[in-house]
Amino acid sequence: MSQAYAARRARLRDQCAAAGGEAALVSRSANVRYLCGGGVPPGAVLLLGPVQDVLVAPLTPLWEPLPGGSYHPEDLRILVLPGEGGDPAGAAADLAAADGAESLAVEEHHLTVARHRALAAAAPRLRLVDLGRAVEQLRLVKDDEEISCLRIAAELADQALGELLESILVGRTERHLALELERRLVDHGADGPAFPTVVATGPNSGRAGHTPTDRRVEEGDFLTIGLGADYRGYRCEVGRTFVIGPSPATWQVELYDAVFAAQRAGREALVPGAACRDVDRATRQVLDSAGFGEGLGPRMGHGVGLEIDEDPRLAPSAMGKLDACVPVTVEPGVHLPGRGGVRIDDTLVVRPEADGGPELLTITTKELLAL
Amino acid sequence: MSQAYAARRARLRDQCAAAGGEAALVSRSANVRYLCGGGVPPGAVLLLGPVQDVLVAPLTPLWEPLPGGSYHPEDLRILVLPGEGGDPAGAAADLAAADGAESLAVEEHHLTVARHRALAAAAPRLRLVDLGRAVEQLRLVKDDEEISCLRIAAELADQALGELLESILVGRTERHLALELERRLVDHGADGPAFPTVVATGPNSGRAGHTPTDRRVEEGDFLTIGLGADYRGYRCEVGRTFVIGPSPATWQVELYDAVFAAQRAGREALVPGAACRDVDRATRQVLDSAGFGEGLGPRMGHGVGLEIDEDPRLAPSAMGKLDACVPVTVEPGVHLPGRGGVRIDDTLVVRPEADGGPELLTITTKELLAL
């Protein structure tokens, strides 16, 4: 696996060289992890230098350097700053300049103005240029190893959700159900939840990102659950809505059917080459026609990977097209104020039709279950 | 309480005016929360404008604006951006310029280079200056309301820890104990853990920020626990080390005594007017003299509040002095590679001697308990 990281760094270096860059400094933590692997200390930055690649790490109370302070696994040197308070980015710029670089590409969408200024002061002869979202671009299309991590993460989330549905729900609070889901995720081998678990009952149901409250599950409620697992840094998402009690009301069935149809339309629009905005539109249109177009969220899905919310965005203003091997969520939701709502959310990997079309990672049923 | 927020904004505005600033843009989320209260949508920024204060919020899938899109609780106007993808900072700069400001102070230690550039482009006639850490400075000294939130947070953490100690520990994994602590925190009314709970057994014990593993508690282990509660946004910290089994080994007692003495020295150094670095030194010196000086962490404590790790730092290079009503941690720890170690961590509020000296918020015993 460590060869994969070296290959990713080589790809980034080639891109930089093609753009005339001599050295690059990666500071955004998910990007550093992508290029160096897990276990990187918090706050570390990666220098792709003219002579050597160096991971520069701050000395923090949350990480203990290996004895000796630095080591060299393969071609990646690791340098731990000796004292507290130094910015590893400054030390990395220093190194780049010492190795003969005249310019350094930095992540201007991540570095703060103050850090950027300190960097310029630390190596005054370096010309700082913008690396842009080059690493995020590399991260878009996932390799087999990454997709299998996502597959496992999805399996863990499905498992935790499935077990919860077998237990008694009426009378339990949103907060307790959320905690139980997170415990089950970890029990089954997740490194943690991918994001704060959503449990939304009754009038809260269908709300995106709802923070669990002390409201208890009642007969007749819609119950919306959204959760995801983090497995080796890779994060997936699954969301379902259930109805509590023997049989759903008519409005509940109608609303559920509309969201289900919209979500299916979104999933079916996931083909390599499709414009991201068209996936959003395909999903949104179904809800519009069903009379639920008002108050829809600003987008119908997003990429997942080392972050739970990464490129691409599936939104009306999104640019770009989908490629094969890009994992995304499709997650329309409708919330009717005072009554509740429905949200259905899957993680899928875009695949060519010849390979069977989009690969559904989260396989929990999307039938409207009455629990 | 909403008056308190208005008063904080007025104080910041006075400071800006004294420094010649006409308008300020606060973008760091803990700072926005400090000035506006809880419930602020993620990504919102606060404009202290020449005419009005406006909270500008992005439209995100994680937050649903109130019907109508904006409302005016007292003197704070709330503006929700209509579409996805816009930067509220740009909209705020626009507003400031429209209200006649010629300069705008921004948080250069928080804004990225890319956002800063977009801001400059959004309001080209505004001169952007640096607000610096003005809000962080205001946040240093806590008011009664803030301290009582911290007191409750500490009580919740003590409670969760106390209950865990009454249960059977041998044979359980670090991960399970950590999850149980977090569940207990929430059960008792915490909004969540203040930071990822640390449970470190045997050779892992004493390590700062240790991520819980599947290692099980064994007879003879040191067991280090570090946890904290988030109560209404305020975060505290407590850390203790126990020994598992009927009686600790000699090396365990010696190491415990040394860390205990160091931690006491740090607590006793907490007086208004003390230099932050002197608190660090008082703590560190005890461990140095006891022969445990090597491999100590870079600092012996830090401030807590809306963030679990905020100013001041209690470190050798720290500038500044302690004031009354500043809550800090004192948390020396020693880790002996291969054997384990001890960490003892309290949250205290600096108080004048006439008021009884430092107020200990985390009251779990610091005797070496054999469990």
XYZ file of C-alpha atoms in Angstrom:
742
model
C 0.000 0.000 0.000
C 2.874 2.374 0.718
C 3.719 2.195 -3.004
C 0.311 3.649 -3.699
C 1.177 6.741 -1.681
C 4.488 7.152 -3.477
C 2.640 6.815 -6.792
C 0.129 9.484 -5.781
C 2.942 11.824 -4.829
C 4.640 11.128 -8.144
C 1.440 11.999 -9.985
C 1.106 15.276 -8.112
C 4.756 16.068 -8.754
C 4.303 15.437 -12.479
C 1.343 17.783 -12.553
C 3.302 20.450 -10.722
C 6.254 20.083 -13.036
C 3.974 20.350 -16.071
C 2.655 23.626 -14.633
C 6.208 24.875 -14.123
C 6.262 24.322 -10.349
C 9.427 23.140 -8.610
C 8.052 22.300 -5.195
C 4.664 21.962 -3.551
C 3.480 22.201 0.009
C 0.348 20.247 0.957
C -1.193 21.403 4.220
C -4.839 20.330 4.183
C -4.984 17.290 6.431
C -7.131 15.006 4.242
C -4.766 15.798 1.363
C -1.693 15.004 3.452
C -3.286 11.732 4.480
C -4.123 10.904 0.861
C -0.501 11.338 -0.135
C 1.193 9.795 2.919
C -1.232 7.290 4.439
C -2.874 7.067 7.843
C -1.176 7.728 11.154
C 0.107 11.111 10.104
C 0.288 13.372 13.164
C -2.275 16.182 13.309
C -0.987 19.406 11.790
C 1.683 17.726 9.665
C 2.389 19.124 6.197
C 3.932 17.442 3.185
C 6.677 19.041 1.147
C 7.211 17.717 -2.355
C 10.630 19.261 -2.712
C 13.049 19.533 -5.570
C 15.318 16.925 -3.924
C 13.238 15.047 -1.366
C 9.728 14.531 -0.031
C 9.465 15.464 3.633
C 6.587 15.159 6.051
C 7.049 17.961 8.560
C 5.179 17.468 11.827
C 4.630 19.820 14.729
C 5.493 18.663 18.214
C 2.059 18.485 19.814
C 0.893 16.987 23.073
C -1.418 14.765 21.027
C 1.308 12.909 19.209
C 4.519 11.364 20.362
C 7.313 11.233 17.817
C 9.140 7.974 17.408
C 12.435 7.771 19.329
C 15.080 9.745 17.524
C 12.641 12.329 16.237
C 12.638 11.380 12.586
C 12.669 8.294 10.429
C 12.714 7.425 6.747
C 10.140 4.913 5.573
C 11.100 4.486 1.932
C 11.425 7.801 0.173
C 9.457 9.905 2.630
C 11.520 11.602 5.258
C 9.757 12.615 8.456
C 10.889 15.643 10.386
C 9.422 16.557 13.763
C 9.830 20.158 14.872
C 11.784 20.343 18.112
C 9.668 22.837 20.075
C 6.058 23.850 20.434
C 4.558 26.731 18.533
C 6.559 26.488 15.294
C 4.588 26.190 12.067
C 5.650 23.108 10.104
C 4.764 24.988 6.927
C 7.502 27.522 7.654
C 10.033 24.772 8.296
C 8.991 23.051 5.066
C 9.429 26.278 3.088
C 12.869 26.637 4.625
C 13.784 23.141 3.469
C 12.495 23.765 -0.038
C 14.585 26.901 -0.310
C 17.646 25.123 1.085
C 17.170 22.405 -1.554
C 17.292 25.072 -4.264
C 13.634 25.708 -5.058
C 12.802 29.211 -6.231
C 9.031 28.795 -6.129
C 6.655 26.864 -3.914
C 3.043 26.007 -4.713
C 0.821 26.169 -1.627
C -2.842 25.381 -0.961
C -4.263 28.895 -0.882
C -7.738 27.507 -0.217
C -6.420 26.043 3.033
C -3.583 28.257 4.334
C -4.730 31.247 6.350
C -3.572 34.734 5.455
C -1.485 34.827 8.645
C 0.232 31.496 7.935
C 0.849 32.466 4.333
C 2.519 35.660 5.469
C 4.664 33.794 8.011
C 5.649 31.355 5.278
C 6.727 34.174 3.018
C 8.778 35.614 5.868
C 10.372 32.232 6.696
C 11.742 31.804 3.188
C 11.816 35.279 1.659
C 13.512 34.194 -1.568
C 10.778 31.689 -2.415
C 8.046 32.802 -4.785
C 4.726 31.475 -3.410
C 2.212 30.357 -6.028
C -1.156 28.611 -5.780
C -1.405 24.821 -5.913
C -5.172 25.168 -6.080
C -7.294 22.069 -5.559
C -4.835 19.781 -7.354
C -4.888 17.131 -4.624
C -8.688 17.285 -4.311
C -8.795 16.660 -8.074
C -6.591 13.586 -7.692
C -8.836 12.364 -4.879
C -12.012 12.423 -7.008
C -11.565 9.046 -8.703
C -10.943 6.294 -6.158
C -8.718 3.251 -6.611
C -9.718 -0.304 -5.696
C -8.203 -0.090 -2.238
C -10.178 3.059 -1.472
C -13.417 1.646 -2.813
C -13.023 -1.480 -0.742
C -12.605 0.655 2.383
C -15.803 2.500 1.442
C -17.539 -0.827 0.833
C -16.625 -2.015 4.310
C -17.659 1.298 5.831
C -21.053 0.966 4.132
C -21.417 -2.605 5.352
C -20.756 -1.505 8.920
C -23.352 1.246 8.697
C -25.934 -1.119 7.183
C -25.222 -3.619 9.949
C -25.621 -1.102 12.778
C -28.840 0.202 11.244
C -30.246 -3.292 10.686
C -29.653 -4.274 14.290
C -31.286 -1.142 15.620
C -34.425 -1.849 13.625
C -34.794 -5.193 15.378
C -34.960 -3.559 18.795
C -37.867 -1.765 20.444
C -37.932 1.878 19.383
C -41.093 3.425 20.854
C -40.336 5.444 23.980
C -36.600 5.832 23.352
C -35.064 9.236 22.772
C -33.333 10.438 19.636
C -30.132 10.899 21.633
C -30.131 7.355 22.933
C -30.799 5.849 19.558
C -27.963 7.888 18.052
C -25.531 6.794 20.751
C -26.555 3.179 20.320
C -25.973 3.352 16.572
C -22.508 4.796 17.127
C -21.689 2.105 19.682
C -22.773 -0.587 17.244
C -20.655 0.937 14.474
C -17.575 0.750 16.654
C -18.489 -2.719 17.967
C -18.477 -4.017 14.423
C -15.085 -2.551 13.668
C -15.588 1.025 12.512
C -12.929 3.499 13.586
C -15.805 5.780 14.536
C -18.871 7.442 13.097
C -18.243 9.232 9.805
C -20.236 12.244 11.054
C -22.569 12.967 13.972
C -25.378 10.415 13.692
C -28.804 11.832 12.862
C -31.913 10.450 14.544
C -35.000 12.566 13.882
C -38.488 11.619 15.027
C -41.975 12.971 14.365
C -41.856 16.673 13.475
C -38.038 16.502 13.284
C -38.021 13.702 10.718
C -36.666 14.473 7.267
C -34.458 17.336 8.486
C -30.920 17.182 7.163
C -28.239 17.221 9.846
C -30.781 17.248 12.686
C -29.049 17.134 16.079
C -30.672 14.391 18.199
C -32.842 15.716 21.031
C -34.584 14.187 24.035
C -37.777 13.679 22.038
C -38.998 10.081 22.295
C -40.184 7.886 19.450
C -43.997 7.782 19.319
C -46.564 5.701 17.472
C -47.345 7.261 14.113
C -43.984 9.023 13.826
C -41.773 9.136 10.843
C -38.267 8.184 12.019
C -35.331 9.393 9.939
C -31.908 7.940 10.589
C -28.682 9.074 8.963
C -25.381 7.491 9.830
C -22.048 6.516 8.413
C -18.922 4.650 9.406
C -15.320 5.706 9.227
C -13.221 2.739 8.133
C -9.497 3.395 7.787
C -10.273 7.017 7.136
C -12.925 6.387 4.458
C -16.429 7.594 5.177
C -19.798 6.549 3.797
C -23.371 7.610 4.422
C -26.731 5.874 4.621
C -30.091 7.461 5.418
C -33.501 5.892 5.747
C -36.939 6.901 6.951
C -39.328 4.490 8.666
C -42.796 4.777 10.057
C -43.578 3.750 13.627
C -46.725 1.722 14.203
C -48.766 -0.787 12.277
C -49.632 1.300 9.215
C -48.542 4.636 7.785
C -50.996 7.482 7.173
C -51.916 8.393 3.603
C -49.802 11.583 3.612
C -46.851 9.571 4.843
C -47.153 7.046 2.024
C -47.492 9.800 -0.576
C -44.518 11.730 0.711
C -42.405 8.603 0.998
C -43.235 7.514 -2.546
C -42.249 10.917 -3.914
C -38.880 10.975 -2.141
C -38.249 7.362 -3.090
C -38.971 8.095 -6.758
C -36.714 11.150 -6.657
C -33.890 9.200 -5.068
C -34.250 6.447 -7.670
C -34.129 9.009 -10.463
C -30.916 10.388 -8.963
C -29.351 6.957 -8.699
C -30.286 6.151 -12.278
C -28.683 9.366 -13.481
C -25.287 8.248 -12.153
C -23.442 7.324 -15.315
C -19.869 8.153 -16.298
C -19.944 11.378 -18.262
C -23.165 12.707 -16.702
C -23.014 16.351 -15.666
C -23.172 16.709 -11.882
C -25.929 19.289 -12.197
C -28.022 16.875 -14.253
C -28.012 14.332 -11.428
C -29.255 17.083 -9.134
C -31.886 18.103 -11.658
C -33.120 14.543 -12.260
C -33.677 14.134 -8.526
C -35.142 17.564 -7.875
C -37.571 17.425 -10.801
C -39.422 14.430 -9.385
C -40.042 16.288 -6.125
C -40.991 19.450 -7.992
C -43.621 17.636 -10.050
C -44.999 15.963 -6.927
C -45.516 19.394 -5.364
C -42.667 19.144 -2.858
C -40.263 21.476 -4.656
C -40.348 24.224 -2.060
C -37.702 24.265 0.651
C -35.579 21.547 -0.915
C -31.941 21.489 0.142
C -29.359 23.200 -2.053
C -28.011 19.923 -3.444
C -29.045 16.338 -3.891
C -25.738 14.626 -3.132
C -21.971 14.908 -2.849
C -18.765 12.943 -3.085
C -17.436 10.891 -0.174
C -14.014 9.523 0.640
C -11.459 10.676 3.191
C -13.986 13.400 4.001
C -17.693 12.809 4.364
C -18.418 15.794 2.182
C -16.019 16.236 -0.695
C -16.060 16.864 -4.434
C -18.108 16.501 -6.578
C -21.200 18.449 -5.518
C -24.486 17.364 -7.083
C -26.095 20.812 -7.152
C -27.754 23.144 -9.676
C -24.628 25.295 -9.986
C -22.106 22.417 -10.004
C -19.615 22.269 -12.846
C -17.994 19.081 -14.069
C -18.972 15.577 -14.987
C -18.967 12.269 -13.218
C -16.260 9.706 -13.880
C -16.276 5.981 -13.252
C -15.069 5.045 -9.758
C -16.322 8.271 -8.180
C -18.342 7.515 -5.025
C -21.231 9.881 -4.316
C -24.334 10.111 -2.182
C -27.842 10.582 -3.534
C -29.927 12.007 -0.726
C -33.095 13.927 -1.450
C -35.208 14.867 1.532
C -38.432 16.745 2.182
C -39.360 18.251 5.522
C -42.884 19.580 6.088
C -42.711 22.052 8.982
C -44.673 20.789 11.970
C -45.344 17.382 10.447
C -41.978 15.841 9.637
C -40.601 14.358 6.502
C -38.608 11.807 4.601
C -34.959 11.537 3.637
C -33.406 8.655 1.733
C -29.649 8.578 1.315
C -27.361 6.061 -0.345
C -23.660 5.907 -1.105
C -22.950 4.603 -4.603
C -19.943 4.283 -6.886
C -20.335 5.501 -10.456
C -19.707 2.600 -12.888
C -20.204 2.214 -16.642
C -23.399 0.518 -17.721
C -21.337 -2.321 -19.157
C -20.205 -3.080 -15.597
C -23.773 -3.106 -14.323
C -24.231 0.602 -13.690
C -23.825 2.373 -10.352
C -22.641 0.141 -7.517
C -24.886 0.532 -4.496
C -22.760 0.353 -1.338
C -25.512 0.857 1.228
C -27.946 -1.976 0.733
C -30.456 -1.500 3.576
C -33.925 -1.810 2.075
C -35.668 1.323 0.846
C -39.161 -0.139 1.204
C -41.244 1.911 3.634
C -40.949 -0.257 6.744
C -43.614 0.058 9.443
C -41.787 -0.766 12.691
C -28.326 36.297 28.260
C -28.812 37.869 24.828
C -27.781 41.180 26.395
C -24.446 39.611 27.224
C -23.829 38.972 23.530
C -24.747 42.535 22.634
C -22.362 43.750 25.350
C -19.542 41.594 23.984
C -20.135 42.976 20.505
C -20.110 46.504 21.900
C -16.783 45.833 23.601
C -15.271 44.546 20.376
C -16.663 47.497 18.454
C -15.130 49.919 20.971
C -11.760 48.236 20.596
C -11.987 48.408 16.825
C -12.970 52.058 16.924
C -10.055 52.818 19.248
C -7.750 51.185 16.699
C -9.279 53.275 13.926
C -11.368 50.451 12.428
C -14.824 51.140 11.022
C -16.096 47.626 10.591
C -15.032 44.121 11.567
C -15.755 40.720 10.145
C -15.595 37.761 12.538
C -15.370 34.413 10.767
C -13.860 31.918 13.224
C -16.799 29.863 14.452
C -16.026 29.862 18.183
C -15.632 33.645 17.954
C -18.947 34.044 16.128
C -20.615 31.910 18.766
C -19.037 33.962 21.561
C -20.480 37.150 20.109
C -23.887 35.852 18.984
C -24.772 32.874 21.191
C -25.454 29.237 20.422
C -27.526 27.950 17.547
C -25.599 29.908 14.960
C -25.584 27.963 11.687
C -22.252 26.427 10.679
C -20.225 28.710 8.431
C -21.983 31.895 9.539
C -19.913 35.078 9.877
C -20.601 38.190 11.924
C -20.285 41.676 10.498
C -19.916 44.517 12.989
C -20.773 47.179 10.487
C -20.777 50.953 10.604
C -24.605 50.969 10.715
C -25.736 47.506 11.785
C -24.563 44.133 13.079
C -25.441 41.321 10.696
C -25.004 37.591 11.035
C -24.549 36.285 7.494
C -25.215 32.569 7.112
C -24.661 30.267 4.161
C -27.504 28.130 2.920
C -26.280 24.674 3.843
C -27.992 21.318 3.834
C -27.204 21.104 7.556
C -29.257 24.106 8.599
C -32.718 25.226 7.720
C -33.323 28.954 7.798
C -36.366 30.207 9.621
C -39.344 30.946 7.357
C -38.821 34.244 5.579
C -35.071 33.799 5.352
C -34.034 36.419 7.886
C -35.149 37.780 11.232
C -34.105 40.444 13.692
C -33.718 39.348 17.292
C -32.923 42.650 18.980
C -30.128 44.470 17.238
C -28.672 41.531 15.345
C -29.948 41.102 11.854
C -29.668 37.653 10.319
C -29.201 37.244 6.608
C -29.242 33.845 4.937
C -27.611 33.626 1.514
C -30.118 32.520 -1.109
C -28.090 29.899 -2.983
C -25.424 27.332 -2.310
C -21.747 28.026 -2.818
C -21.644 31.730 -1.959
C -19.218 32.827 0.749
C -21.013 34.710 3.531
C -17.805 36.664 4.103
C -18.100 38.171 0.628
C -21.741 39.105 1.209
C -20.795 40.652 4.556
C -18.040 42.719 2.945
C -20.557 43.899 0.366
C -22.898 45.027 3.125
C -20.129 46.839 4.982
C -19.191 48.731 1.827
C -22.841 49.550 1.101
C -23.158 50.944 4.625
C -20.258 53.295 3.933
C -17.269 51.532 5.487
C -13.932 52.170 3.827
C -11.975 49.580 5.769
C -12.816 46.177 7.181
C -10.860 44.303 9.849
C -10.793 40.547 9.199
C -9.416 37.549 11.090
C -6.277 36.889 9.082
C -5.397 33.955 11.354
C -8.629 32.282 10.244
C -9.453 33.384 6.677
C -7.703 31.413 3.980
C -5.688 33.166 1.308
C -8.314 32.178 -1.272
C -11.232 33.534 0.795
C -9.343 36.723 1.565
C -8.745 37.281 -2.127
C -12.404 36.633 -2.950
C -13.389 39.079 -0.229
C -11.147 41.734 -1.700
C -12.725 41.101 -5.097
C -16.285 41.233 -3.698
C -15.801 44.712 -2.263
C -12.879 46.238 -4.144
C -13.177 49.652 -2.506
C -12.795 48.241 1.011
C -9.344 48.302 2.565
C -8.839 44.960 4.362
C -6.901 45.145 7.619
C -6.128 42.555 10.308
C -8.432 42.154 13.310
C -5.855 39.821 14.835
C -6.855 37.731 17.824
C -9.036 40.467 19.302
C -11.984 38.156 19.954
C -9.742 35.441 21.395
C -8.395 38.101 23.777
C -11.933 38.974 24.885
C -12.661 35.292 25.415
C -9.753 34.789 27.851
C -11.513 36.024 30.995
C -14.841 34.281 31.501
C -18.000 35.789 32.984
C -20.159 34.107 35.647
C -22.463 32.555 33.084
C -19.543 30.986 31.253
C -17.925 29.707 34.433
C -21.163 28.125 35.565
C -21.401 26.279 32.235
C -17.837 25.041 32.785
C -18.722 24.033 36.344
C -21.625 21.935 35.092
C -19.476 20.433 32.337
C -16.898 19.434 34.963
C -19.586 17.931 37.186
C -20.861 15.821 34.294
C -17.371 14.532 33.544
C -16.713 13.737 37.206
C -20.027 11.909 37.381
C -19.386 9.777 34.297
C -15.897 8.924 35.529
C -17.115 8.079 39.040
C -19.745 5.680 37.727
C -17.284 3.915 35.482
C -14.961 3.270 38.411
C -17.733 1.395 40.195
C -18.078 -1.099 37.358
C -15.890 -4.068 36.522
C -12.959 -2.980 34.382
C -10.691 -6.016 33.936
C -11.206 -7.665 30.553
C -12.908 -4.705 28.891
C -11.314 -2.920 25.935
C -10.160 0.667 25.823
C -12.673 1.343 23.049
C -15.603 0.036 25.035
C -14.693 1.959 28.135
C -14.368 5.145 26.078
C -17.771 4.618 24.460
C -19.352 3.929 27.822
C -17.922 7.124 29.272
C -19.291 9.132 26.363
C -22.706 7.512 26.723
C -22.746 8.351 30.424
C -21.785 11.956 29.698
C -24.734 12.358 27.370
C -27.058 10.461 29.713
C -26.349 12.979 32.426
C -27.083 15.919 30.164
C -23.894 16.786 28.318
C -24.325 17.977 24.740
C -21.520 15.576 23.882
C -17.926 14.787 24.732
C -15.649 17.836 24.745
C -13.022 15.875 22.794
C -12.441 12.221 21.875
C -12.311 10.344 25.163
C -8.937 8.842 26.069
C -8.736 5.395 27.673
C -5.185 4.067 27.821
C -4.213 0.823 29.540
C -0.922 -0.850 30.461
C 1.841 0.233 28.075
C -0.476 2.873 26.586
C -1.194 4.545 29.921
C 0.037 8.084 30.431
C 0.070 8.887 26.709
C -1.582 12.198 25.864
C -4.366 11.980 23.315
C -4.083 8.179 23.030
C -6.712 6.776 20.658
C -8.491 3.880 22.393
C -7.584 0.455 20.984
C -8.881 -3.079 21.433
C -6.408 -3.753 24.233
C -8.174 -5.093 27.327
C -7.638 -3.948 30.896
C -5.355 -6.386 32.765
C -4.360 -6.895 36.387
C -1.365 -4.751 37.243
C -2.090 -2.139 34.556
C -2.007 1.553 34.946
C -5.280 2.882 33.490
C -5.324 6.496 32.282
C -8.645 8.121 31.490
C -9.101 11.560 29.995
C -12.529 12.946 29.239
C -14.556 16.096 29.167
C -18.093 17.253 28.655
C -19.499 19.858 26.336
C -22.238 21.766 28.122
C -23.888 24.561 26.135
C -20.716 24.893 24.108
C -18.352 25.052 27.096
C -15.767 22.328 27.416
C -13.825 21.040 30.409
C -11.239 18.323 30.920
C -10.456 15.795 33.629
C -7.741 13.142 33.574
C -6.875 10.498 36.115
C -4.659 7.420 36.332
C -5.589 4.351 38.358
C -3.931 1.048 39.024
C -5.727 -2.233 38.386
C -5.439 -4.940 41.035
C -4.995 -5.086 44.776
C -1.726 -3.165 45.111
C 0.461 -1.069 42.832
C 4.099 -1.947 42.140
C 6.836 0.209 43.624
C 7.688 1.879 40.310
C 4.023 2.720 39.866
C 3.787 4.405 43.258
C 6.992 6.376 42.658
C 5.899 7.569 39.248
C 2.421 8.445 40.487
C 3.799 10.438 43.409
C 6.055 12.426 41.096
C 3.271 13.336 38.662
C 0.933 14.105 41.533
C 3.478 16.443 43.124
C 4.091 18.142 39.776
C 0.405 18.635 39.175
C -0.058 20.077 42.654
C 2.823 22.488 42.065
C 1.145 23.612 38.847
C -2.200 24.118 40.576
C -0.578 26.110 43.355
C 1.133 28.360 40.829
C -2.244 29.491 39.466
C -2.551 32.998 40.885
C -3.685 36.156 39.135
C -0.634 37.877 37.728
C 1.479 34.707 37.433
C 3.328 34.373 34.133
C 1.959 31.493 32.079
C 5.465 30.148 31.554
C 6.052 30.073 35.317
C 3.106 27.730 35.813
C 4.640 25.468 33.196
C 8.024 25.702 34.876
C 6.688 25.008 38.382
C 5.088 21.821 37.093
C 7.932 20.692 34.887
C 10.612 21.266 37.526
C 9.123 18.701 39.887
C 9.269 16.042 37.183
C 12.768 17.117 36.175
C 14.079 16.745 39.728
C 12.406 13.355 40.052
C 14.264 12.166 36.963
C 11.256 12.148 34.637
C 12.157 15.286 32.703
C 12.895 13.536 29.426
C 10.102 13.273 26.854
C 7.720 15.597 28.675
C 5.026 17.187 26.541
C 5.580 20.691 25.197
C 3.212 22.307 27.719
C 1.673 21.601 31.085
C -1.787 23.063 30.485
C -3.998 25.361 28.432
C -7.126 27.456 28.564
C -10.581 25.964 28.052
C -13.923 27.494 27.143
C -15.821 27.386 23.868
C -12.867 25.376 22.570
C -11.196 22.609 24.514
C -7.797 24.032 23.682
C -7.662 27.801 23.679
C -5.531 30.625 25.081
C -3.592 30.838 27.320
C -0.921 28.200 26.756
C 1.037 27.092 29.821
C 4.310 26.415 28.016
C 7.983 27.422 28.273
C 7.661 29.919 25.422
C 4.260 31.332 26.427
C 3.931 35.081 26.809
C 1.409 36.753 29.052
C 0.082 36.444 32.559
C -2.907 34.821 34.147
C -5.918 36.854 35.172
C -8.656 36.031 37.631
C -11.573 34.133 36.060
C -9.386 32.433 33.446
C -10.088 28.668 33.368
C -7.114 26.468 32.564
C -6.048 22.859 32.749
C -3.014 21.600 34.644
C -2.070 18.267 33.145
C 1.431 16.898 33.501
C 1.998 13.364 32.292
C 4.891 10.950 32.042
C 4.950 7.985 29.694
C 7.692 5.364 30.015
C 7.936 3.546 26.664
C 6.966 -0.098 27.026
C 5.771 0.261 30.619
C 3.097 2.948 30.641
C 2.681 6.052 32.681
C 0.634 8.543 34.601
C -1.301 11.640 33.640
C -3.302 13.805 36.007
C -5.424 16.592 34.576
C -7.730 19.115 36.225
C -9.716 22.097 35.036
C -9.438 25.053 37.397
C -10.437 28.707 37.403
C -7.799 31.225 38.443
C -9.007 33.178 41.519
C -7.271 35.607 43.871
C -5.989 34.154 47.116
C -8.463 36.305 49.013
C -11.246 34.347 47.285
C -9.686 31.037 48.315
C -7.229 30.610 45.454
C -7.803 28.556 42.291
C -11.267 27.007 42.020
C -11.022 23.306 41.255
C -13.835 22.341 38.880
C -12.988 18.646 38.478
C -13.182 17.153 41.935
C -12.619 13.431 41.310
C -10.063 12.240 43.857
C -6.395 12.298 42.917
C -5.418 9.583 45.392
C -3.899 6.584 43.616
C -6.901 4.259 43.563
C -6.305 0.519 43.195
C -9.387 -0.790 41.395
